[in-house]
Short mmCIF file of C-alpha atoms in Angstrom, two decimals:
data_model
loop_
_atom_site.label_atom_id
_atom_site.label_comp_id
_atom_site.label_asym_id
_atom_site.label_seq_id
_atom_site.Cartn_x
_atom_site.Cartn_y
_atom_site.Cartn_z
CA UNK A 1 57.91 2.86 -17.87
CA UNK A 2 61.20 4.61 -18.42
CA UNK A 3 60.84 8.36 -17.99
CA UNK A 4 63.20 9.02 -20.88
CA UNK A 5 61.17 6.92 -23.29
CA UNK A 6 58.43 9.49 -23.79
CA UNK A 7 55.59 7.09 -24.57
CA UNK A 8 55.01 3.44 -23.83
CA UNK A 9 55.93 1.16 -26.69
CA UNK A 10 53.68 -1.61 -28.00
CA UNK A 11 55.98 -4.19 -26.40
CA UNK A 12 55.69 -2.49 -23.00
CA UNK A 13 51.90 -2.55 -23.27
CA UNK A 14 52.00 -6.35 -23.67
CA UNK A 15 54.89 -7.21 -21.35
CA UNK A 16 56.36 -5.79 -18.11
CA UNK A 17 57.11 -2.05 -18.43
CA UNK A 18 60.77 -1.13 -18.54
CA UNK A 19 61.85 0.47 -15.25
CA UNK A 20 65.34 1.96 -15.08
CA UNK A 21 67.37 3.52 -12.28
CA UNK A 22 66.35 7.02 -13.39
CA UNK A 23 62.72 6.06 -12.90
CA UNK A 24 63.50 4.67 -9.44
CA UNK A 25 65.40 7.78 -8.40
CA UNK A 26 62.96 10.40 -9.68
CA UNK A 27 59.89 8.46 -8.56
CA UNK A 28 61.32 8.17 -5.05
CA UNK A 29 62.25 11.87 -5.00
CA UNK A 30 58.70 12.79 -6.01
CA UNK A 31 57.34 10.63 -3.17
CA UNK A 32 59.73 12.34 -0.74
CA UNK A 33 58.39 15.77 -1.74
CA UNK A 34 54.76 14.59 -1.48
CA UNK A 35 55.29 13.02 1.92
CA UNK A 36 57.14 16.08 3.24
CA UNK A 37 54.36 18.43 2.13
CA UNK A 38 51.75 16.27 3.87
CA UNK A 39 53.90 15.90 6.98
CA UNK A 40 54.60 19.62 7.10
CA UNK A 41 50.86 20.30 7.02
CA UNK A 42 50.35 17.87 9.93
CA UNK A 43 53.21 19.38 11.96
CA UNK A 44 52.31 23.02 11.38
CA UNK A 45 48.56 22.43 11.65
CA UNK A 46 48.87 20.59 14.94
CA UNK A 47 51.16 23.12 16.58
CA UNK A 48 49.23 26.12 15.31
CA UNK A 49 46.02 24.64 16.71
CA UNK A 50 47.62 23.81 20.06
CA UNK A 51 49.33 27.19 20.28
CA UNK A 52 46.19 29.11 19.37
CA UNK A 53 43.76 27.22 21.58
CA UNK A 54 45.85 25.54 24.24
CA UNK A 55 43.81 22.42 23.59
CA UNK A 56 46.58 19.84 23.99
CA UNK A 57 45.33 17.28 26.47
CA UNK A 58 41.75 18.48 26.23
CA UNK A 59 38.81 16.40 25.01
CA UNK A 60 38.66 18.15 21.64
CA UNK A 61 42.31 17.56 20.73
CA UNK A 62 41.94 13.88 19.63
CA UNK A 63 39.14 14.85 17.27
CA UNK A 64 41.15 17.73 15.82
CA UNK A 65 44.20 15.48 15.45
CA UNK A 66 42.12 12.97 13.48
CA UNK A 67 41.04 15.79 11.15
CA UNK A 68 44.64 16.92 10.75
CA UNK A 69 45.63 13.34 9.92
CA UNK A 70 42.89 13.07 7.31
CA UNK A 71 43.83 16.31 5.54
CA UNK A 72 47.60 15.73 5.72
CA UNK A 73 47.24 12.20 4.27
CA UNK A 74 44.88 13.46 1.55
CA UNK A 75 47.32 16.25 0.64
CA UNK A 76 50.26 13.83 0.54
CA UNK A 77 48.39 11.34 -1.66
CA UNK A 78 47.14 14.10 -3.97
CA UNK A 79 50.60 15.57 -4.48
CA UNK A 80 51.98 12.05 -4.90
CA UNK A 81 49.47 11.25 -7.65
CA UNK A 82 50.12 14.53 -9.48
CA UNK A 83 53.90 14.06 -9.43
CA UNK A 84 53.79 10.37 -10.35
CA UNK A 85 51.45 11.21 -13.22
CA UNK A 86 53.92 13.83 -14.48
CA UNK A 87 56.76 11.30 -14.36
CA UNK A 88 54.82 8.27 -15.64
CA UNK A 89 51.91 9.63 -17.74
CA UNK A 90 51.31 6.33 -19.56
CA UNK A 91 50.89 4.36 -16.34
CA UNK A 92 48.73 6.81 -14.39
CA UNK A 93 46.23 7.58 -17.14
CA UNK A 94 43.09 7.23 -15.00
CA UNK A 95 44.09 9.93 -12.55
CA UNK A 96 40.52 10.94 -11.73
CA UNK A 97 39.47 7.38 -10.91
CA UNK A 98 42.61 6.79 -8.88
CA UNK A 99 42.17 9.98 -6.87
CA UNK A 100 38.51 9.18 -6.23
CA UNK A 101 39.33 5.75 -4.82
CA UNK A 102 42.16 7.11 -2.65
CA UNK A 103 39.87 9.83 -1.29
CA UNK A 104 37.12 7.32 -0.60
CA UNK A 105 39.55 5.08 1.29
CA UNK A 106 40.84 8.08 3.27
CA UNK A 107 37.28 8.99 4.31
CA UNK A 108 36.62 5.38 5.27
CA UNK A 109 39.85 5.22 7.30
CA UNK A 110 39.06 8.53 8.99
CA UNK A 111 35.58 7.34 9.98
CA UNK A 112 37.00 4.17 11.53
CA UNK A 113 40.00 5.82 13.20
CA UNK A 114 38.23 8.80 14.81
CA UNK A 115 36.52 6.77 17.59
CA UNK A 116 39.93 5.26 18.41
CA UNK A 117 41.46 8.76 18.60
CA UNK A 118 38.73 9.84 21.02
CA UNK A 119 38.99 6.70 23.15
CA UNK A 120 42.79 6.73 23.44
CA UNK A 121 42.76 10.52 23.96
CA UNK A 122 40.45 10.01 26.93
CA UNK A 123 41.97 6.88 28.47
CA UNK A 124 45.65 7.03 27.45
CA UNK A 125 46.32 10.53 26.07
CA UNK A 126 50.08 9.97 26.13
CA UNK A 127 49.65 7.40 23.34
CA UNK A 128 47.54 9.53 21.00
CA UNK A 129 50.41 9.94 18.53
CA UNK A 130 50.67 6.15 18.19
CA UNK A 131 47.08 6.18 16.91
CA UNK A 132 48.06 8.97 14.51
CA UNK A 133 51.00 6.91 13.22
CA UNK A 134 48.90 3.77 12.72
CA UNK A 135 46.26 5.83 10.92
CA UNK A 136 48.89 7.26 8.57
CA UNK A 137 50.47 3.88 7.82
CA UNK A 138 47.19 2.09 7.14
CA UNK A 139 45.79 4.95 5.05
CA UNK A 140 48.94 5.26 2.94
CA UNK A 141 49.10 1.51 2.43
CA UNK A 142 45.48 1.24 1.32
CA UNK A 143 45.41 4.41 -0.76
CA UNK A 144 48.56 3.65 -2.73
CA UNK A 145 47.56 0.01 -3.18
CA UNK A 146 44.24 1.07 -4.72
CA UNK A 147 46.09 3.49 -7.00
CA UNK A 148 48.43 0.74 -8.20
CA UNK A 149 45.52 -1.63 -8.85
CA UNK A 150 43.84 0.97 -11.03
CA UNK A 151 47.04 2.08 -12.75
CA UNK A 152 48.54 -1.32 -13.58
CA UNK A 153 46.31 -4.20 -12.54
CA UNK A 154 48.22 -6.81 -14.56
CA UNK A 155 51.36 -6.38 -12.47
CA UNK A 156 49.76 -5.14 -9.27
CA UNK A 157 51.19 -8.14 -7.37
CA UNK A 158 54.60 -6.47 -7.58
CA UNK A 159 53.17 -3.52 -5.68
CA UNK A 160 51.32 -5.76 -3.25
CA UNK A 161 54.45 -7.68 -2.27
CA UNK A 162 56.49 -4.51 -1.89
CA UNK A 163 53.80 -2.69 0.09
CA UNK A 164 53.27 -5.55 2.54
CA UNK A 165 57.02 -5.71 3.14
CA UNK A 166 57.08 -1.94 3.74
CA UNK A 167 53.95 -2.06 5.92
CA UNK A 168 55.26 -4.62 8.41
CA UNK A 169 58.72 -3.06 8.47
CA UNK A 170 57.22 0.38 9.15
CA UNK A 171 55.12 -0.95 12.02
CA UNK A 172 58.14 -2.60 13.64
CA UNK A 173 60.30 0.52 13.24
CA UNK A 174 57.55 2.76 14.63
CA UNK A 175 56.95 0.51 17.64
CA UNK A 176 60.67 0.41 18.46
CA UNK A 177 60.98 4.17 17.99
CA UNK A 178 58.00 5.04 20.19
CA UNK A 179 59.22 2.66 22.89
CA UNK A 180 62.72 4.13 23.07
CA UNK A 181 62.55 7.81 22.02
CA UNK A 182 61.69 10.82 24.16
CA UNK A 183 58.28 12.50 23.98
CA UNK A 184 59.48 15.53 22.00
CA UNK A 185 61.18 13.33 19.42
CA UNK A 186 58.15 11.07 18.99
CA UNK A 187 55.93 14.09 18.35
CA UNK A 188 58.27 15.31 15.61
CA UNK A 189 58.52 11.85 14.07
CA UNK A 190 54.78 11.17 14.17
CA UNK A 191 53.66 14.52 12.81
CA UNK A 192 56.37 15.25 10.25
CA UNK A 193 58.57 12.22 9.84
CA UNK A 194 56.20 9.32 9.44
CA UNK A 195 54.40 10.69 6.36
CA UNK A 196 57.67 11.73 4.75
CA UNK A 197 59.56 8.51 5.47
CA UNK A 198 56.64 6.18 4.79
CA UNK A 199 55.67 7.70 1.44
CA UNK A 200 59.30 7.73 0.32
CA UNK A 201 60.18 4.20 1.42
CA UNK A 202 56.90 2.74 0.13
CA UNK A 203 57.50 4.19 -3.32
CA UNK A 204 61.17 3.20 -3.33
CA UNK A 205 60.38 -0.42 -2.42
CA UNK A 206 57.68 -0.60 -5.11
CA UNK A 207 59.96 0.82 -7.80
CA UNK A 208 62.82 -1.47 -6.78
CA UNK A 209 60.49 -4.48 -7.09
CA UNK A 210 59.39 -3.28 -10.54
CA UNK A 211 63.02 -2.61 -11.55
CA UNK A 212 64.11 -6.09 -10.42
CA UNK A 213 61.19 -7.70 -12.25
CA UNK A 214 62.02 -5.70 -15.38
CA UNK A 215 65.63 -6.94 -15.22
CA UNK A 216 64.43 -10.51 -14.68
CA UNK A 217 62.19 -10.39 -17.73
CA UNK A 218 64.80 -8.83 -19.99
CA UNK A 219 67.49 -11.25 -18.85
CA UNK A 220 65.51 -14.50 -18.90
CA UNK A 221 62.22 -13.82 -20.69
CA UNK A 222 60.37 -15.13 -17.62
CA UNK A 223 57.13 -13.28 -16.85
CA UNK A 224 55.19 -15.32 -14.25
CA UNK A 225 52.68 -12.55 -13.50
CA UNK A 226 51.46 -11.70 -17.00
CA UNK A 227 48.53 -14.15 -17.01
CA UNK A 228 47.63 -14.28 -13.30
CA UNK A 229 44.45 -12.29 -13.77
CA UNK A 230 43.70 -14.07 -17.05
CA UNK A 231 43.81 -17.38 -15.16
CA UNK A 232 41.48 -16.00 -12.47
CA UNK A 233 39.08 -14.72 -15.11
CA UNK A 234 39.14 -18.02 -16.97
CA UNK A 235 38.38 -19.91 -13.75
CA UNK A 236 35.47 -17.56 -12.98
CA UNK A 237 34.07 -18.01 -16.50
CA UNK A 238 34.39 -21.79 -16.25
CA UNK A 239 32.50 -21.85 -12.93
CA UNK A 240 29.84 -19.48 -14.31
CA UNK A 241 29.26 -21.65 -17.39
CA UNK A 242 29.11 -24.76 -15.20
CA UNK A 243 26.47 -23.11 -13.01
CA UNK A 244 24.46 -22.04 -16.08
CA UNK A 245 24.60 -25.59 -17.46
CA UNK A 246 23.35 -27.07 -14.17
CA UNK A 247 20.51 -24.54 -14.04
CA UNK A 248 19.60 -25.32 -17.66
CA UNK A 249 19.36 -29.05 -16.85
CA UNK A 250 17.19 -28.28 -13.83
CA UNK A 251 14.82 -26.08 -15.86
CA UNK A 252 14.56 -28.66 -18.61
CA UNK A 253 13.55 -31.37 -16.14
CA UNK A 254 10.85 -29.20 -14.52
CA UNK A 255 7.43 -30.73 -15.55
CA UNK A 256 5.70 -27.36 -15.22
CA UNK A 257 7.74 -25.88 -18.08
#
């Protein structure tokens, strides 16, 4: 998956893709740009709405904030996919399918999060930005995980491990930050910073995992993940054939047949 390689070689199609430091750096930079664009939309959109309507603290603000979260996350993920596809065209070939699944997950997350926005905005309005932050983290985690599954299912476990590490670390950092920072700082972090930082760090961790795995394979020849899904498929086929054989015996012993 080296950017300088042009196209994926036959070896890279069979074994772990080669990830170099250039790939890590440019992929992380692209994620930074995507996250900043999405965060900027959230920041500007929220403050324009509040400034134009004076709705901060009103009953409609939680609903509007959930809409802003949905669109800012969708924008960040869309820009992320476009830029990653430009950098790694061989990996992200099914861009349409990947975007569709990310959008579907964003809609699903929005539908589940909106009642929480409204409830917290009514009962504990001072904590509404915590809901926004959780919404962003969960949506980014799920959307990017789906994209990785579609783009490179054979080695998706690399992305899963990295994303879970990032997810729990982000939650802990966000909780500590919200507990200790002032209100004005938390608003800036939640609306602008969390999308930027989360998208960047998530991508960096994933690429570092892929880079380390690439080094491991090229140094030792060890590739423990290459047949994980083949083993799962073989087990499913074995159980299916066993079930068919049992059903065949049952049918054959039926006197009405």
